Amino acid sequence: MMSLVAAIFAAWLMSAASITEAAVPEGNDEGWYWISSDDKYSKYYLPKETKATKSAKVADKDVATVIHAWTKTAYSYGGAQETIENYGLTAVISNPGNLAYSLALLEVHPQNRTIEYVQEIFYNASGKVLWSKEYTTRTVKEINSQSFDEDFYTAIVDQIFRHGETDRRKAQDRWIDLWTLTNASGTESCIADTTTMRLKGDNLIYWEWIEKKDTAGNVRSIQFLKKAVNVEMNTERTITGKLWTPQAGWADAEADRVYSAVPSIPERQAGLNRLKAYVSGYQYWLHRYSLDPSKKDVAKDTQMKVSAQGETVVPKKLRFESTPAPIAGRVTNVAEVKPEQI
């Protein structure tokens, strides 16, 4: 009996190992699909190895809840240098010119917009392994506009669902104006990222960008916040986020433990009405990948609707010329960071 148990356990170990070892694709595989490039990084994914590994039955339909996919990142000298420094690998890869590309196995959770790195392998131009790691303690990374992995995420999820994540990420109307306050000291403006929006019950979950400027147009502070707004109760709370000031740079923003009423000033109420209009007009988008059986027949929206207050959403793409550097570039996946959930 014990020998049978041992044999089963050994078979399980071999199966688990095959995910991260035997299944590693070739860096020169012709199936790599280009996603994006800049002066530091070129990103690819492998459609034929992008698969739903877990699903939930929702109204007699399988909805993917876990996706595994392989990605490839090719490096310029600057991208390699940044990556080596951020990963703390200068003793292992002393010359950034030796790092040509890396492969990574990602685990994607579409309902929460999160990814986990399962394995990473760094190579030189000849395909020799320079460094590799299988993550026993994984980083849980929530995807938003500041994520290095955002274009990986949208391509992978589109491969499974084909609901237009990549199109929404690139869309001119990705960001919508919520409110602007003006006083003697300057202006404060808030915009919301529709790419991150989803409904959980009556709670609209999304990321917003609040920028405060003085009268000369200089940015004095930025808040990048994950918000939950209860569109029925007219309440809100900050789940997590970051705060930037010229003096301190980026720091963690304070989260709210409980919901509070949206301020009654006209500008904030106008912002709330815009969010309600978006909820009214884009039910299909807000319930994509939902595991709620009652939402299985939500029709795809074809045009913007208006709320009872007559408020129409006016889309606007983020364009802040004075915005400081991104919160994070190519960062290590070693430390475990779990995003807060409502």
PDB file of N, CA and C in Angstrom, residues 240-324:
ATOM      1  N   THR A 240      -6.740  50.492  -1.943  1.00  0.00           N
ATOM      2  CA  THR A 240      -5.287  50.580  -1.875  1.00  0.00           C
ATOM      3  C   THR A 240      -4.838  51.661  -2.849  1.00  0.00           C
ATOM      4  N   GLY A 241      -3.545  51.941  -2.911  1.00  0.00           N
ATOM      5  CA  GLY A 241      -3.079  52.933  -3.873  1.00  0.00           C
ATOM      6  C   GLY A 241      -1.734  53.518  -3.505  1.00  0.00           C
ATOM      7  N   LYS A 242      -1.339  54.532  -4.273  1.00  0.00           N
ATOM      8  CA  LYS A 242      -0.066  55.211  -4.088  1.00  0.00           C
ATOM      9  C   LYS A 242      -0.280  56.726  -4.088  1.00  0.00           C
ATOM     10  N   LEU A 243       0.602  57.432  -3.374  1.00  0.00           N
ATOM     11  CA  LEU A 243       0.586  58.885  -3.308  1.00  0.00           C
ATOM     12  C   LEU A 243       1.959  59.401  -3.716  1.00  0.00           C
ATOM     13  N   TRP A 244       1.977  60.438  -4.593  1.00  0.00           N
ATOM     14  CA  TRP A 244       3.240  61.039  -5.030  1.00  0.00           C
ATOM     15  C   TRP A 244       3.275  62.511  -4.653  1.00  0.00           C
ATOM     16  N   THR A 245       4.422  62.951  -4.133  1.00  0.00           N
ATOM     17  CA  THR A 245       4.694  64.366  -3.926  1.00  0.00           C
ATOM     18  C   THR A 245       6.116  64.636  -4.400  1.00  0.00           C
ATOM     19  N   PRO A 246       6.436  65.886  -4.790  1.00  0.00           N
ATOM     20  CA  PRO A 246       7.803  66.188  -5.238  1.00  0.00           C
ATOM     21  C   PRO A 246       8.843  65.919  -4.152  1.00  0.00           C
ATOM     22  N   GLN A 247       8.460  66.077  -2.898  1.00  0.00           N
ATOM     23  CA  GLN A 247       9.411  65.923  -1.806  1.00  0.00           C
ATOM     24  C   GLN A 247       9.690  64.456  -1.481  1.00  0.00           C
ATOM     25  N   ALA A 248       8.662  63.628  -1.469  1.00  0.00           N
ATOM     26  CA  ALA A 248       8.806  62.246  -0.987  1.00  0.00           C
ATOM     27  C   ALA A 248       8.764  61.194  -2.087  1.00  0.00           C
ATOM     28  N   GLY A 249       8.378  61.582  -3.313  1.00  0.00           N
ATOM     29  CA  GLY A 249       8.210  60.577  -4.358  1.00  0.00           C
ATOM     30  C   GLY A 249       6.970  59.742  -4.095  1.00  0.00           C
ATOM     31  N   TRP A 250       7.011  58.470  -4.497  1.00  0.00           N
ATOM     32  CA  TRP A 250       5.854  57.593  -4.333  1.00  0.00           C
ATOM     33  C   TRP A 250       5.860  56.929  -2.963  1.00  0.00           C
ATOM     34  N   ALA A 251       4.685  56.848  -2.349  1.00  0.00           N
ATOM     35  CA  ALA A 251       4.503  56.175  -1.071  1.00  0.00           C
ATOM     36  C   ALA A 251       3.119  55.536  -1.062  1.00  0.00           C
ATOM     37  N   ASP A 252       2.900  54.611  -0.145  1.00  0.00           N
ATOM     38  CA  ASP A 252       1.597  53.965  -0.039  1.00  0.00           C
ATOM     39  C   ASP A 252       0.541  54.966   0.417  1.00  0.00           C
ATOM     40  N   ALA A 253      -0.625  54.887  -0.215  1.00  0.00           N
ATOM     41  CA  ALA A 253      -1.749  55.724   0.203  1.00  0.00           C
ATOM     42  C   ALA A 253      -2.502  55.033   1.330  1.00  0.00           C
ATOM     43  N   GLU A 254      -3.173  55.829   2.128  1.00  0.00           N
ATOM     44  CA  GLU A 254      -3.935  55.280   3.248  1.00  0.00           C
ATOM     45  C   GLU A 254      -5.245  54.687   2.741  1.00  0.00           C
ATOM     46  N   ALA A 255      -5.533  53.456   3.152  1.00  0.00           N
ATOM     47  CA  ALA A 255      -6.765  52.784   2.747  1.00  0.00           C
ATOM     48  C   ALA A 255      -7.888  53.105   3.728  1.00  0.00           C
ATOM     49  N   ASP A 256      -9.127  52.994   3.234  1.00  0.00           N
ATOM     50  CA  ASP A 256     -10.300  53.209   4.087  1.00  0.00           C
ATOM     51  C   ASP A 256     -10.809  51.858   4.582  1.00  0.00           C
ATOM     52  N   ARG A 257     -11.098  51.777   5.855  1.00  0.00           N
ATOM     53  CA  ARG A 257     -11.635  50.532   6.408  1.00  0.00           C
ATOM     54  C   ARG A 257     -13.117  50.368   6.102  1.00  0.00           C
ATOM     55  N   VAL A 258     -13.821  51.475   6.008  1.00  0.00           N
ATOM     56  CA  VAL A 258     -15.270  51.424   5.790  1.00  0.00           C
ATOM     57  C   VAL A 258     -15.643  52.386   4.669  1.00  0.00           C
ATOM     58  N   TYR A 259     -16.841  52.205   4.145  1.00  0.00           N
ATOM     59  CA  TYR A 259     -17.373  53.116   3.129  1.00  0.00           C
ATOM     60  C   TYR A 259     -17.839  54.411   3.785  1.00  0.00           C
ATOM     61  N   SER A 260     -17.714  55.497   3.044  1.00  0.00           N
ATOM     62  CA  SER A 260     -18.252  56.786   3.486  1.00  0.00           C
ATOM     63  C   SER A 260     -19.015  57.421   2.336  1.00  0.00           C
ATOM     64  N   ALA A 261     -19.874  58.360   2.646  1.00  0.00           N
ATOM     65  CA  ALA A 261     -20.695  59.002   1.616  1.00  0.00           C
ATOM     66  C   ALA A 261     -19.812  59.815   0.671  1.00  0.00           C
ATOM     67  N   VAL A 262     -20.148  59.758  -0.611  1.00  0.00           N
ATOM     68  CA  VAL A 262     -19.474  60.615  -1.581  1.00  0.00           C
ATOM     69  C   VAL A 262     -19.787  62.059  -1.210  1.00  0.00           C
ATOM     70  N   PRO A 263     -18.773  62.944  -1.130  1.00  0.00           N
ATOM     71  CA  PRO A 263     -19.024  64.339  -0.740  1.00  0.00           C
ATOM     72  C   PRO A 263     -20.151  64.974  -1.552  1.00  0.00           C
ATOM     73  N   SER A 264     -20.905  65.833  -0.888  1.00  0.00           N
ATOM     74  CA  SER A 264     -22.118  66.398  -1.503  1.00  0.00           C
ATOM     75  C   SER A 264     -21.850  67.599  -2.396  1.00  0.00           C
ATOM     76  N   ILE A 265     -20.599  68.045  -2.503  1.00  0.00           N
ATOM     77  CA  ILE A 265     -20.308  69.201  -3.364  1.00  0.00           C
ATOM     78  C   ILE A 265     -20.652  68.863  -4.812  1.00  0.00           C
ATOM     79  N   PRO A 266     -21.090  69.824  -5.595  1.00  0.00           N
ATOM     80  CA  PRO A 266     -21.577  69.548  -6.958  1.00  0.00           C
ATOM     81  C   PRO A 266     -20.580  68.791  -7.834  1.00  0.00           C
ATOM     82  N   GLU A 267     -19.305  69.151  -7.747  1.00  0.00           N
ATOM     83  CA  GLU A 267     -18.320  68.504  -8.624  1.00  0.00           C
ATOM     84  C   GLU A 267     -18.203  67.009  -8.327  1.00  0.00           C
ATOM     85  N   ARG A 268     -18.194  66.642  -7.056  1.00  0.00           N
ATOM     86  CA  ARG A 268     -18.078  65.228  -6.694  1.00  0.00           C
ATOM     87  C   ARG A 268     -19.364  64.474  -7.036  1.00  0.00           C
ATOM     88  N   GLN A 269     -20.497  65.108  -6.898  1.00  0.00           N
ATOM     89  CA  GLN A 269     -21.749  64.462  -7.275  1.00  0.00           C
ATOM     90  C   GLN A 269     -21.826  64.253  -8.790  1.00  0.00           C
ATOM     91  N   ALA A 270     -21.271  65.220  -9.553  1.00  0.00           N
ATOM     92  CA  ALA A 270     -21.216  65.053 -11.004  1.00  0.00           C
ATOM     93  C   ALA A 270     -20.354  63.849 -11.369  1.00  0.00           C
ATOM     94  N   GLY A 271     -19.247  63.660 -10.658  1.00  0.00           N
ATOM     95  CA  GLY A 271     -18.405  62.498 -10.888  1.00  0.00           C
ATOM     96  C   GLY A 271     -19.123  61.201 -10.584  1.00  0.00           C
ATOM     97  N   LEU A 272     -19.883  61.181  -9.499  1.00  0.00           N
ATOM     98  CA  LEU A 272     -20.678  60.006  -9.152  1.00  0.00           C
ATOM     99  C   LEU A 272     -21.698  59.702 -10.238  1.00  0.00           C
ATOM    100  N   ASN A 273     -22.337  60.743 -10.777  1.00  0.00           N
ATOM    101  CA  ASN A 273     -23.322  60.547 -11.843  1.00  0.00           C
ATOM    102  C   ASN A 273     -22.669  59.989 -13.110  1.00  0.00           C
ATOM    103  N   ARG A 274     -21.439  60.398 -13.375  1.00  0.00           N
ATOM    104  CA  ARG A 274     -20.736  59.849 -14.536  1.00  0.00           C
ATOM    105  C   ARG A 274     -20.459  58.363 -14.347  1.00  0.00           C
ATOM    106  N   LEU A 275     -20.094  57.975 -13.148  1.00  0.00           N
ATOM    107  CA  LEU A 275     -19.875  56.555 -12.866  1.00  0.00           C
ATOM    108  C   LEU A 275     -21.184  55.767 -13.008  1.00  0.00           C
ATOM    109  N   LYS A 276     -22.269  56.346 -12.531  1.00  0.00           N
ATOM    110  CA  LYS A 276     -23.573  55.676 -12.672  1.00  0.00           C
ATOM    111  C   LYS A 276     -23.953  55.545 -14.146  1.00  0.00           C
ATOM    112  N   ALA A 277     -23.638  56.569 -14.928  1.00  0.00           N
ATOM    113  CA  ALA A 277     -23.921  56.503 -16.361  1.00  0.00           C
ATOM    114  C   ALA A 277     -23.112  55.387 -17.013  1.00  0.00           C
ATOM    115  N   TYR A 278     -21.879  55.240 -16.600  1.00  0.00           N
ATOM    116  CA  TYR A 278     -21.050  54.178 -17.173  1.00  0.00           C
ATOM    117  C   TYR A 278     -21.598  52.811 -16.786  1.00  0.00           C
ATOM    118  N   VAL A 279     -22.038  52.668 -15.553  1.00  0.00           N
ATOM    119  CA  VAL A 279     -22.631  51.397 -15.120  1.00  0.00           C
ATOM    120  C   VAL A 279     -23.883  51.095 -15.934  1.00  0.00           C
ATOM    121  N   SER A 280     -24.686  52.114 -16.181  1.00  0.00           N
ATOM    122  CA  SER A 280     -25.906  51.934 -16.968  1.00  0.00           C
ATOM    123  C   SER A 280     -25.600  51.555 -18.413  1.00  0.00           C
ATOM    124  N   GLY A 281     -24.572  52.148 -18.971  1.00  0.00           N
ATOM    125  CA  GLY A 281     -24.312  51.971 -20.394  1.00  0.00           C
ATOM    126  C   GLY A 281     -23.430  50.806 -20.766  1.00  0.00           C
ATOM    127  N   TYR A 282     -22.652  50.267 -19.823  1.00  0.00           N
ATOM    128  CA  TYR A 282     -21.665  49.245 -20.184  1.00  0.00           C
ATOM    129  C   TYR A 282     -21.731  48.023 -19.289  1.00  0.00           C
ATOM    130  N   GLN A 283     -22.931  47.483 -19.117  1.00  0.00           N
ATOM    131  CA  GLN A 283     -23.115  46.301 -18.296  1.00  0.00           C
ATOM    132  C   GLN A 283     -22.288  45.110 -18.807  1.00  0.00           C
ATOM    133  N   TYR A 284     -22.223  44.956 -20.109  1.00  0.00           N
ATOM    134  CA  TYR A 284     -21.477  43.830 -20.688  1.00  0.00           C
ATOM    135  C   TYR A 284     -20.009  43.905 -20.286  1.00  0.00           C
ATOM    136  N   TRP A 285     -19.419  45.070 -20.419  1.00  0.00           N
ATOM    137  CA  TRP A 285     -18.003  45.219 -20.094  1.00  0.00           C
ATOM    138  C   TRP A 285     -17.759  45.022 -18.598  1.00  0.00           C
ATOM    139  N   LEU A 286     -18.628  45.566 -17.773  1.00  0.00           N
ATOM    140  CA  LEU A 286     -18.423  45.516 -16.331  1.00  0.00           C
ATOM    141  C   LEU A 286     -18.636  44.123 -15.752  1.00  0.00           C
ATOM    142  N   HIS A 287     -19.340  43.259 -16.487  1.00  0.00           N
ATOM    143  CA  HIS A 287     -19.583  41.895 -16.017  1.00  0.00           C
ATOM    144  C   HIS A 287     -18.805  40.846 -16.816  1.00  0.00           C
ATOM    145  N   ARG A 288     -17.782  41.293 -17.584  1.00  0.00           N
ATOM    146  CA  ARG A 288     -16.991  40.321 -18.327  1.00  0.00           C
ATOM    147  C   ARG A 288     -16.316  39.349 -17.343  1.00  0.00           C
ATOM    148  N   TYR A 289     -16.301  38.081 -17.732  1.00  0.00           N
ATOM    149  CA  TYR A 289     -15.699  37.009 -16.929  1.00  0.00           C
ATOM    150  C   TYR A 289     -16.407  36.804 -15.587  1.00  0.00           C
ATOM    151  N   SER A 290     -17.610  37.371 -15.427  1.00  0.00           N
ATOM    152  CA  SER A 290     -18.319  37.256 -14.163  1.00  0.00           C
ATOM    153  C   SER A 290     -18.689  35.797 -13.874  1.00  0.00           C
ATOM    154  N   LEU A 291     -18.673  35.442 -12.599  1.00  0.00           N
ATOM    155  CA  LEU A 291     -19.101  34.111 -12.159  1.00  0.00           C
ATOM    156  C   LEU A 291     -20.505  34.153 -11.583  1.00  0.00           C
ATOM    157  N   ASP A 292     -21.187  35.276 -11.783  1.00  0.00           N
ATOM    158  CA  ASP A 292     -22.563  35.440 -11.313  1.00  0.00           C
ATOM    159  C   ASP A 292     -23.512  34.905 -12.379  1.00  0.00           C
ATOM    160  N   PRO A 293     -24.258  33.823 -12.097  1.00  0.00           N
ATOM    161  CA  PRO A 293     -25.160  33.246 -13.112  1.00  0.00           C
ATOM    162  C   PRO A 293     -26.213  34.210 -13.619  1.00  0.00           C
ATOM    163  N   SER A 294     -26.602  35.195 -12.803  1.00  0.00           N
ATOM    164  CA  SER A 294     -27.647  36.127 -13.215  1.00  0.00           C
ATOM    165  C   SER A 294     -27.171  37.067 -14.311  1.00  0.00           C
ATOM    166  N   LYS A 295     -25.858  37.121 -14.575  1.00  0.00           N
ATOM    167  CA  LYS A 295     -25.326  38.045 -15.576  1.00  0.00           C
ATOM    168  C   LYS A 295     -24.994  37.355 -16.896  1.00  0.00           C
ATOM    169  N   LYS A 296     -25.390  36.096 -17.047  1.00  0.00           N
ATOM    170  CA  LYS A 296     -25.000  35.347 -18.246  1.00  0.00           C
ATOM    171  C   LYS A 296     -25.635  35.880 -19.517  1.00  0.00           C
ATOM    172  N   ASP A 297     -26.776  36.570 -19.410  1.00  0.00           N
ATOM    173  CA  ASP A 297     -27.476  37.044 -20.606  1.00  0.00           C
ATOM    174  C   ASP A 297     -27.330  38.538 -20.828  1.00  0.00           C
ATOM    175  N   VAL A 298     -26.390  39.177 -20.123  1.00  0.00           N
ATOM    176  CA  VAL A 298     -26.157  40.604 -20.332  1.00  0.00           C
ATOM    177  C   VAL A 298     -25.705  40.830 -21.762  1.00  0.00           C
ATOM    178  N   ALA A 299     -26.444  41.647 -22.509  1.00  0.00           N
ATOM    179  CA  ALA A 299     -26.138  41.866 -23.925  1.00  0.00           C
ATOM    180  C   ALA A 299     -24.963  42.813 -24.083  1.00  0.00           C
ATOM    181  N   LYS A 300     -24.235  42.655 -25.184  1.00  0.00           N
ATOM    182  CA  LYS A 300     -23.115  43.553 -25.460  1.00  0.00           C
ATOM    183  C   LYS A 300     -23.645  44.935 -25.802  1.00  0.00           C
ATOM    184  N   ASP A 301     -23.063  45.942 -25.152  1.00  0.00           N
ATOM    185  CA  ASP A 301     -23.531  47.313 -25.346  1.00  0.00           C
ATOM    186  C   ASP A 301     -23.066  47.853 -26.691  1.00  0.00           C
ATOM    187  N   THR A 302     -23.917  48.636 -27.325  1.00  0.00           N
ATOM    188  CA  THR A 302     -23.570  49.212 -28.628  1.00  0.00           C
ATOM    189  C   THR A 302     -23.443  50.723 -28.572  1.00  0.00           C
ATOM    190  N   GLN A 303     -23.970  51.351 -27.521  1.00  0.00           N
ATOM    191  CA  GLN A 303     -23.865  52.801 -27.434  1.00  0.00           C
ATOM    192  C   GLN A 303     -23.975  53.247 -25.979  1.00  0.00           C
ATOM    193  N   MET A 304     -23.499  54.419 -25.702  1.00  0.00           N
ATOM    194  CA  MET A 304     -23.563  54.966 -24.362  1.00  0.00           C
ATOM    195  C   MET A 304     -24.992  55.359 -24.008  1.00  0.00           C
ATOM    196  N   LYS A 305     -25.381  54.992 -22.780  1.00  0.00           N
ATOM    197  CA  LYS A 305     -26.667  55.428 -22.265  1.00  0.00           C
ATOM    198  C   LYS A 305     -26.440  56.571 -21.285  1.00  0.00           C
ATOM    199  N   VAL A 306     -27.504  57.178 -20.836  1.00  0.00           N
ATOM    200  CA  VAL A 306     -27.380  58.254 -19.859  1.00  0.00           C
ATOM    201  C   VAL A 306     -28.118  57.862 -18.600  1.00  0.00           C
ATOM    202  N   SER A 307     -27.712  58.442 -17.488  1.00  0.00           N
ATOM    203  CA  SER A 307     -28.359  58.158 -16.220  1.00  0.00           C
ATOM    204  C   SER A 307     -29.657  58.939 -16.104  1.00  0.00           C
ATOM    205  N   ALA A 308     -30.367  58.699 -15.015  1.00  0.00           N
ATOM    206  CA  ALA A 308     -31.629  59.398 -14.794  1.00  0.00           C
ATOM    207  C   ALA A 308     -31.417  60.897 -14.655  1.00  0.00           C
ATOM    208  N   GLN A 309     -30.197  61.271 -14.226  1.00  0.00           N
ATOM    209  CA  GLN A 309     -29.909  62.690 -14.078  1.00  0.00           C
ATOM    210  C   GLN A 309     -29.504  63.335 -15.394  1.00  0.00           C
ATOM    211  N   GLY A 310     -29.445  62.552 -16.474  1.00  0.00           N
ATOM    212  CA  GLY A 310     -29.095  63.098 -17.767  1.00  0.00           C
ATOM    213  C   GLY A 310     -27.613  63.298 -17.972  1.00  0.00           C
ATOM    214  N   GLU A 311     -26.787  62.685 -17.120  1.00  0.00           N
ATOM    215  CA  GLU A 311     -25.338  62.850 -17.194  1.00  0.00           C
ATOM    216  C   GLU A 311     -24.758  61.888 -18.234  1.00  0.00           C
ATOM    217  N   THR A 312     -24.003  62.408 -19.177  1.00  0.00           N
ATOM    218  CA  THR A 312     -23.383  61.589 -20.205  1.00  0.00           C
ATOM    219  C   THR A 312     -21.886  61.481 -19.957  1.00  0.00           C
ATOM    220  N   VAL A 313     -21.364  60.275 -20.114  1.00  0.00           N
ATOM    221  CA  VAL A 313     -19.932  60.083 -19.944  1.00  0.00           C
ATOM    222  C   VAL A 313     -19.197  60.634 -21.151  1.00  0.00           C
ATOM    223  N   VAL A 314     -18.221  61.505 -20.933  1.00  0.00           N
ATOM    224  CA  VAL A 314     -17.390  62.041 -22.004  1.00  0.00           C
ATOM    225  C   VAL A 314     -15.996  61.446 -21.861  1.00  0.00           C
ATOM    226  N   PRO A 315     -15.629  60.456 -22.699  1.00  0.00           N
ATOM    227  CA  PRO A 315     -14.333  59.813 -22.543  1.00  0.00           C
ATOM    228  C   PRO A 315     -13.178  60.759 -22.837  1.00  0.00           C
ATOM    229  N   LYS A 316     -12.059  60.481 -22.207  1.00  0.00           N
ATOM    230  CA  LYS A 316     -10.860  61.264 -22.450  1.00  0.00           C
ATOM    231  C   LYS A 316      -9.642  60.421 -22.108  1.00  0.00           C
ATOM    232  N   LYS A 317      -8.673  60.407 -22.989  1.00  0.00           N
ATOM    233  CA  LYS A 317      -7.460  59.653 -22.723  1.00  0.00           C
ATOM    234  C   LYS A 317      -6.541  60.443 -21.798  1.00  0.00           C
ATOM    235  N   LEU A 318      -5.818  59.699 -20.943  1.00  0.00           N
ATOM    236  CA  LEU A 318      -4.897  60.340 -20.010  1.00  0.00           C
ATOM    237  C   LEU A 318      -3.795  61.076 -20.757  1.00  0.00           C
ATOM    238  N   ARG A 319      -3.661  62.369 -20.490  1.00  0.00           N
ATOM    239  CA  ARG A 319      -2.603  63.149 -21.117  1.00  0.00           C
ATOM    240  C   ARG A 319      -2.125  64.201 -20.129  1.00  0.00           C
ATOM    241  N   PHE A 320      -1.220  63.818 -19.248  1.00  0.00           N
ATOM    242  CA  PHE A 320      -0.646  64.749 -18.305  1.00  0.00           C
ATOM    243  C   PHE A 320       0.827  64.906 -18.639  1.00  0.00           C
ATOM    244  N   GLU A 321       1.202  65.999 -19.278  1.00  0.00           N
ATOM    245  CA  GLU A 321       2.585  66.182 -19.692  1.00  0.00           C
ATOM    246  C   GLU A 321       3.526  66.286 -18.501  1.00  0.00           C
ATOM    247  N   SER A 322       3.015  66.746 -17.370  1.00  0.00           N
ATOM    248  CA  SER A 322       3.872  66.954 -16.217  1.00  0.00           C
ATOM    249  C   SER A 322       3.877  65.770 -15.248  1.00  0.00           C
ATOM    250  N   THR A 323       3.218  64.669 -15.632  1.00  0.00           N
ATOM    251  CA  THR A 323       3.172  63.505 -14.768  1.00  0.00           C
ATOM    252  C   THR A 323       4.574  62.971 -14.501  1.00  0.00           C
ATOM    253  N   PRO A 324       4.910  62.639 -13.244  1.00  0.00           N
ATOM    254  CA  PRO A 324       6.237  62.106 -12.941  1.00  0.00           C
ATOM    255  C   PRO A 324       6.423  60.699 -13.478  1.00  0.00           C
TER     256      PRO A 324
END
